[in-house]
Short mmCIF file of C-alpha atoms and ligand atoms in Angstrom, two decimals:
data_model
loop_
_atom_site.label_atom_id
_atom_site.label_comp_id
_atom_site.label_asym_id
_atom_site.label_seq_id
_atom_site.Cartn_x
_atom_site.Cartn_y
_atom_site.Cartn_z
CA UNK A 1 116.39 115.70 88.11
CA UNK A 2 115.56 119.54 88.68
CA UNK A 3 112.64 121.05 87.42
CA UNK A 4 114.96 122.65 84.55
CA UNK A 5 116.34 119.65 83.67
CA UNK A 6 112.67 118.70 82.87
CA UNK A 7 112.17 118.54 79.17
CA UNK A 8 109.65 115.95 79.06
CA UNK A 9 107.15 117.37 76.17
CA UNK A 10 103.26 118.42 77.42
CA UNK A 11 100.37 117.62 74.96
CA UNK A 12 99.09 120.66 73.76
CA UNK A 13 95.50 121.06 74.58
CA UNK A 14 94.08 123.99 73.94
CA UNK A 15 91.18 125.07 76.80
CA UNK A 16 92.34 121.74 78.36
CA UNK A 17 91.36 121.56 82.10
CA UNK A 18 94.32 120.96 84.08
CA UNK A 19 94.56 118.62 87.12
CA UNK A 20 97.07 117.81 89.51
CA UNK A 21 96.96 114.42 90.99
CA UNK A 22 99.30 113.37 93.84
CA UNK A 23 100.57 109.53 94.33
CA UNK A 24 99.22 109.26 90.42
CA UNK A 25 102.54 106.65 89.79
CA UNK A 26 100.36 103.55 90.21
CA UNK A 27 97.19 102.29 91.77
CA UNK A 28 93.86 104.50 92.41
CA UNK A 29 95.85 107.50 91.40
CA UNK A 30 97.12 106.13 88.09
CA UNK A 31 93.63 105.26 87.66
CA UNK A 32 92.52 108.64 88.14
CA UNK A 33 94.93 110.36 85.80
CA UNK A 34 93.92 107.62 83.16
CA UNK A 35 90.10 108.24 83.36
CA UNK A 36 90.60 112.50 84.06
CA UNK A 37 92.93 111.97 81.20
CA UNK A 38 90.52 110.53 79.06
CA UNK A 39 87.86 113.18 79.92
CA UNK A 40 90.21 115.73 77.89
CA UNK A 41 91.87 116.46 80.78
CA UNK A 42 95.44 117.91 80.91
CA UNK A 43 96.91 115.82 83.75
CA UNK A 44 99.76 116.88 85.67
CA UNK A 45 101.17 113.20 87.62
CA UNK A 46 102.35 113.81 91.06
CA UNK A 47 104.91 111.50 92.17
CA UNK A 48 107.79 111.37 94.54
CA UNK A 49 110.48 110.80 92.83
CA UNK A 50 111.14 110.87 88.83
CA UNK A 51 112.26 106.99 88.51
CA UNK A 52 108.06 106.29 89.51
CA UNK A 53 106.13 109.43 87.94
CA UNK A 54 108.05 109.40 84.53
CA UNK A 55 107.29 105.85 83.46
CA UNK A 56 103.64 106.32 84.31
CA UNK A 57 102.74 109.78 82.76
CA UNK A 58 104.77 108.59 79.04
CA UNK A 59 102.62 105.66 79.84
CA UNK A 60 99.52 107.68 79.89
CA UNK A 61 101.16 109.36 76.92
CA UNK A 62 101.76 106.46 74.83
CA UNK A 63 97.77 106.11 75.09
CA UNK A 64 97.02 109.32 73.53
CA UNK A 65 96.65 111.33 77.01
CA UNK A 66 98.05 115.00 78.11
CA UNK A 67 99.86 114.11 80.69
CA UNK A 68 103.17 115.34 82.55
CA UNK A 69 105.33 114.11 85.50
CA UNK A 70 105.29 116.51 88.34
CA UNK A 71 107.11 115.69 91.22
CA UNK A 72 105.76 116.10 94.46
CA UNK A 73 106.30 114.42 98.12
CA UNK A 74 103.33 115.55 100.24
CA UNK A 75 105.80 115.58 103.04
CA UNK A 76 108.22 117.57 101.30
CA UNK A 77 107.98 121.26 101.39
CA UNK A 78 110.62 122.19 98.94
CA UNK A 79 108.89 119.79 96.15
CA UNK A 80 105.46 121.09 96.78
CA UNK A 81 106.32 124.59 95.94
CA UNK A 82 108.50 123.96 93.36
CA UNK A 83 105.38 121.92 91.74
CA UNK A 84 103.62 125.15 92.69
CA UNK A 85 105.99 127.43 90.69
CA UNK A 86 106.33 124.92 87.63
CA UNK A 87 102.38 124.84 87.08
CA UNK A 88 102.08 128.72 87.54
CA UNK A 89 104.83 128.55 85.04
CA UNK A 90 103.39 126.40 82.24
CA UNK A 91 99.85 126.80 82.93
CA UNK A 92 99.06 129.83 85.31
CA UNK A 93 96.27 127.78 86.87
CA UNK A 94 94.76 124.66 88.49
CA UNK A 95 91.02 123.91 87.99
CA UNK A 96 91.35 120.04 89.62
CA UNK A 97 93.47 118.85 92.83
CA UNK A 98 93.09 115.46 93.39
CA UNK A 99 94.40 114.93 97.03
CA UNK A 100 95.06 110.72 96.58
CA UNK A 101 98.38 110.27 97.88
CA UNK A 102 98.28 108.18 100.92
CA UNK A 103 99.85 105.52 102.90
CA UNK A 104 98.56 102.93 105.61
CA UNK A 105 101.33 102.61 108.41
CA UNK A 106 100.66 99.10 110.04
CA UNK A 107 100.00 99.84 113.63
CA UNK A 108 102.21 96.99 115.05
CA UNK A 109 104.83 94.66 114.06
CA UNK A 110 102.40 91.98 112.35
CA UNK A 111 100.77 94.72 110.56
CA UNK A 112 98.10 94.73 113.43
CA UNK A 113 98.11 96.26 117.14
CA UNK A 114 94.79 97.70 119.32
CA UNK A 115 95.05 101.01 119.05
CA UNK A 116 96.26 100.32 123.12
CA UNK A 117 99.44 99.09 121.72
CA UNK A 118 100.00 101.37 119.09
CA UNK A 119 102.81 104.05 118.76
CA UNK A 120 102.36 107.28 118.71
CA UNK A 121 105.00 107.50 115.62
CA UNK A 122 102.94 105.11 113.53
CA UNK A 123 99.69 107.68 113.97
CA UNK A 124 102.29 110.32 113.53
CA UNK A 125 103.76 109.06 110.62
CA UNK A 126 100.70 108.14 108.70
CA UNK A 127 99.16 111.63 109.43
CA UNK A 128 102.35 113.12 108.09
CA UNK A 129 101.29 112.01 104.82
CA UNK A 130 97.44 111.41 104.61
CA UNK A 131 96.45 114.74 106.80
CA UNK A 132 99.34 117.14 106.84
CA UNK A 133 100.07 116.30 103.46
CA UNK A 134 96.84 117.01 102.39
CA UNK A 135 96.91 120.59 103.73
CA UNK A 136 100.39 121.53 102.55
CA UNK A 137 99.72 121.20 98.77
CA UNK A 138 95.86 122.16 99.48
CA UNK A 139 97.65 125.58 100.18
CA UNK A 140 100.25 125.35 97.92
CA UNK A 141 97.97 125.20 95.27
CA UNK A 142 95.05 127.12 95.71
CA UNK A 143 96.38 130.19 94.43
CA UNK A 144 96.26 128.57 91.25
CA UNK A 145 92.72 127.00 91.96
CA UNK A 146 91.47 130.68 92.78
CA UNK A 147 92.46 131.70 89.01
CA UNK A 148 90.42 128.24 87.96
CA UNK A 149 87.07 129.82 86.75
CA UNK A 150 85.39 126.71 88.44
CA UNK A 151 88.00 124.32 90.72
CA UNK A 152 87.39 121.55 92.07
CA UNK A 153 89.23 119.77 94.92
CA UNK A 154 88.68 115.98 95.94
CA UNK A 155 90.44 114.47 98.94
CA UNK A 156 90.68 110.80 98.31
CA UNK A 157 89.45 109.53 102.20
CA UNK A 158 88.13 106.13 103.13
CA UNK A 159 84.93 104.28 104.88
CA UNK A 160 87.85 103.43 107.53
CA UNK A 161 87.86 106.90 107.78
CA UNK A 162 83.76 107.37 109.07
CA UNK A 163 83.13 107.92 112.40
CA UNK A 164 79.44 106.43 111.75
CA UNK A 165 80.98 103.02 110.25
CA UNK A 166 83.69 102.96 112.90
CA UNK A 167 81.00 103.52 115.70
CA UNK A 168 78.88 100.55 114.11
CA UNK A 169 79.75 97.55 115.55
CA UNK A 170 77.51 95.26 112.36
CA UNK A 171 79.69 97.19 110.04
CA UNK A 172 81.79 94.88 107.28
CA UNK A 173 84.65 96.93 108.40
CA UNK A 174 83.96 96.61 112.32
CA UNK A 175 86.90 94.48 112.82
CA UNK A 176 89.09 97.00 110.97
CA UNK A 177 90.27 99.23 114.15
CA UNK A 178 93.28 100.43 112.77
CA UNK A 179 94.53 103.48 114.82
CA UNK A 180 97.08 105.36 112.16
CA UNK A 181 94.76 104.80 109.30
CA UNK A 182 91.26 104.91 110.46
CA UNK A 183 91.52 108.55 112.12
CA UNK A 184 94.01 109.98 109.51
CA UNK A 185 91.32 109.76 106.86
CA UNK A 186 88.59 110.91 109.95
CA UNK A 187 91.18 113.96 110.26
CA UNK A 188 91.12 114.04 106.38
CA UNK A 189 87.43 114.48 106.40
CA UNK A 190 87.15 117.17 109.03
CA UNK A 191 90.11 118.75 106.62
CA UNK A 192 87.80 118.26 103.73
CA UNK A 193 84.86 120.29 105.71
CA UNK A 194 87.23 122.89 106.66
CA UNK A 195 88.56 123.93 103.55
CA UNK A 196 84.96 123.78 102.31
CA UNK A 197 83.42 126.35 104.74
CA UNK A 198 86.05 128.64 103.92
CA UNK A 199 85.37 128.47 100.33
CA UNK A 200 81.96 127.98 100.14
CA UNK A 201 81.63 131.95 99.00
CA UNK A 202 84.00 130.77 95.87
CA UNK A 203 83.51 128.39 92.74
CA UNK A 204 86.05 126.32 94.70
CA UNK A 205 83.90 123.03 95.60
CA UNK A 206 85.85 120.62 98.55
CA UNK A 207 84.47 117.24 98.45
CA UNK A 208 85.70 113.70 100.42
CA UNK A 209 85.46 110.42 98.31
CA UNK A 210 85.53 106.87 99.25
CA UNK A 211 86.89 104.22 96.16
CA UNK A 212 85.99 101.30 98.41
CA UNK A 213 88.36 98.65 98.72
CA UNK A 214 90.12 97.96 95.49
CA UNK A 215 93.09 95.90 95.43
CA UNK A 216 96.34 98.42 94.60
CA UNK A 217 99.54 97.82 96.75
CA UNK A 218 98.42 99.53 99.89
CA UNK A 219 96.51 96.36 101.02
CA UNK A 220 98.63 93.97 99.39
CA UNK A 221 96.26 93.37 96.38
CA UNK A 222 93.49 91.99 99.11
CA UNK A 223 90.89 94.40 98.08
CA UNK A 224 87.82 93.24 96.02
CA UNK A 225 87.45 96.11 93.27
CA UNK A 226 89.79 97.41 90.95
CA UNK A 227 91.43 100.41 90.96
CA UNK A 228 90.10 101.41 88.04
CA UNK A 229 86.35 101.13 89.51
CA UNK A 230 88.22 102.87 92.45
CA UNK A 231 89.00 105.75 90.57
CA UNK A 232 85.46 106.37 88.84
CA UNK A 233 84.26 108.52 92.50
CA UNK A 234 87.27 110.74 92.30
CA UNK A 235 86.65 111.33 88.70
CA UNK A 236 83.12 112.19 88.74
CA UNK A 237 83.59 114.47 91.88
CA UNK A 238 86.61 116.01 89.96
CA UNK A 239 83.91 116.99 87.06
CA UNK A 240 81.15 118.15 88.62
CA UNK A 241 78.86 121.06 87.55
CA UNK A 242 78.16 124.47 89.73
CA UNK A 243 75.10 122.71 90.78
CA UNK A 244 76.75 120.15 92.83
CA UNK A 245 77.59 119.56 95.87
CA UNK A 246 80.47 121.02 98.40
CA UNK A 247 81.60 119.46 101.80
CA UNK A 248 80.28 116.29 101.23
CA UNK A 249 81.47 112.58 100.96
CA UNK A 250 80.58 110.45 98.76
CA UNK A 251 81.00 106.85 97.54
CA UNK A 252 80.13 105.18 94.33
CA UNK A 253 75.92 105.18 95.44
CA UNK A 254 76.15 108.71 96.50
CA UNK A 255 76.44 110.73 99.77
CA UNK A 256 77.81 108.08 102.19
CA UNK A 257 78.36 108.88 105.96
CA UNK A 258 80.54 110.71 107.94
P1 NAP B 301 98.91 102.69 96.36
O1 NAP B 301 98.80 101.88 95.13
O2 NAP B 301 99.84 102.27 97.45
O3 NAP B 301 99.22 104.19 95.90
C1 NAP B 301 99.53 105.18 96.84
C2 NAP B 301 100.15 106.32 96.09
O4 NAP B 301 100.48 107.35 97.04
C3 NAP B 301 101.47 105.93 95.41
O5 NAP B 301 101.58 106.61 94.19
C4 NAP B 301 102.50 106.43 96.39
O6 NAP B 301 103.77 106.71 95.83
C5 NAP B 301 101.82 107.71 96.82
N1 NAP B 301 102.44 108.29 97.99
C6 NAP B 301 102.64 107.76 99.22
N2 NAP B 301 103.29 108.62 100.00
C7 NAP B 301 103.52 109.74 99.25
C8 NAP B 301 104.14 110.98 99.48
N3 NAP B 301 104.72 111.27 100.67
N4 NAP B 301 104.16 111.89 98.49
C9 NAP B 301 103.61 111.63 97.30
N5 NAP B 301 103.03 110.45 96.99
C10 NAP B 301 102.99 109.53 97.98
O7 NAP B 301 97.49 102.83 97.09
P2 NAP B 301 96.03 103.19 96.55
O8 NAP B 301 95.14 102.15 97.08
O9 NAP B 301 96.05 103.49 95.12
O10 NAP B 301 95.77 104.51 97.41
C11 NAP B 301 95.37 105.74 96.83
C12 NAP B 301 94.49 106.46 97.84
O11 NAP B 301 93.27 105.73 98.00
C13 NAP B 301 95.09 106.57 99.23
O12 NAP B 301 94.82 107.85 99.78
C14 NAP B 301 94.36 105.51 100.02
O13 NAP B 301 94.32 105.78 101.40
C15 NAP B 301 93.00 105.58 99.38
N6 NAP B 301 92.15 104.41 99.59
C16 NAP B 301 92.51 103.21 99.08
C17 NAP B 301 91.67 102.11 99.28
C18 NAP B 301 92.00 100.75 98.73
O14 NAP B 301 91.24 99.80 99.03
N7 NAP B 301 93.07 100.59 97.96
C19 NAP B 301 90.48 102.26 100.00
C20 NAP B 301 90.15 103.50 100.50
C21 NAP B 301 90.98 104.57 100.28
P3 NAP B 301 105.01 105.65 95.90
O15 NAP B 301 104.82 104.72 94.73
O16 NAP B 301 106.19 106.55 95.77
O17 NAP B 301 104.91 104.96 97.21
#
């Protein structure tokens, strides 16, 4: 379906904040848009393809929540801008990106490989999405976040992703030495203090979150919290005041470490 064909009907909500979240079909995402949603948030739901982003924003809908399908595939060029175009469109700004798609490319046929034995197209492939991604629609859409009197941008990493966990061998997650996953959200993070520095003469604050390890389809449902609890970090950073913080990561407790 083209953007034209599109007729699916927005809340209106007057003064409504608007936020894009990518990969907001299911899981941590869906969460998000639920909760942001909630706040009295107009939420635009990123997803790749119509058949997966319709069903969950008249979902959110059928709840009582603004919420819109907007498709976008972080790897996709062509979808990003068109997303681009159709919020300048409807909305001529973004105040919230929520930078949550992601995907965790097993590392070797079993799901597990040292990082020896690892391909370079599985690293590739999971940066495609979880780094490069990240940076396409970061651009894409901070034209609109410039117009935001106050935007906010959180990039959805993980503790997989901390070079101070990863170097600690009495970690929980010591074990954990994934090579495509672990240092695309490590790359995320040094994205996430990039894009900070540059803005940090704007309203424009860049933070990193951790949700902790929630069970969604990613892991297969092994992860302890829900993704609902998962969420609650994203939204908080999402809403935060002019007094708080930029370039930092943070986990349910707080600041946690790079
Ligand atoms: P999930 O249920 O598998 O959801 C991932 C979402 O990302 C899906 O909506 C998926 O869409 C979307 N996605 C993947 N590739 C995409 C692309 N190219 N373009 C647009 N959307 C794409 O996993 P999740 O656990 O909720 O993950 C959400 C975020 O949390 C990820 O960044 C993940 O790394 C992070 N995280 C999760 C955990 C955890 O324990 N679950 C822990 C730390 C961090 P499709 O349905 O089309 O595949």
């Amino acid at each position: 379906m083209t953007d034209a064909q599109n007729t699916q009907k927005t809340p209106n909500v007057q003064n409504a904040q608007i936020a894009l979240i990518t990969g907001a079909n299911k899981g941590i995402g869906l969460e998000t848009a639920r909760q942001l949603g909630a706040a009295g948030t107009t939420v635009l739901v990123g997803a790749r393809s119509a058949e997966r982003g319709e069903p969950a924003a008249a979902a959110l809908r059928d709840e009582g929540l603004a919420a819109r399908f907007v498709r976008v595939d972080v790897t996709d060029e062509a979808t990003i801008e068109a997303a681009a175009k159709l919020i300048d469109a409807e909305f001529g700004r973004l105040d919230i990106l929520v930078n949550n798609a992601g995907i965790s490319v097993p590392p070797g046929p079993d799901g597990w490989a040292p990082p020896s034995e690892t391909p370079v197209d599985a690293v590739r492939e999971n940066y495609e999405t979880n780094v490069f991604g990240v940076i396409a629609v970061t651009n894409a859409m901070l034209p609109l976040l410039r117009r935001s009197p106050a935007a906010r941008i959180v990039n959805v990493s993980s503790e997989l992703g901390s070079l101070a966990g990863n170097s600690d061998l009495n970690s929980p997650f010591a074990e954990i030495n994934l090579l495509p996953y672990n240092t695309s959200k490590t790359a995320l993070n040094g994205v996430t203090v990039a894009y900070a520095k540059e803005l940090r003469d704007t309203s424009i604050k860049v933070n990193a979150v951790t949700p902790g390890y929630c069970a969604t389809d990613l892991n297969g449902h092994s992860g302890v919290r829900t993704a609902e609890q998962g969420a609650a970090v994203t939204v908080r950073l999402a809403m935060i005041g002019a007094d708080g913080p930029t370039g930092a990561f943070f986990g349910d407790d707080g600041p946690t470490p790079w």
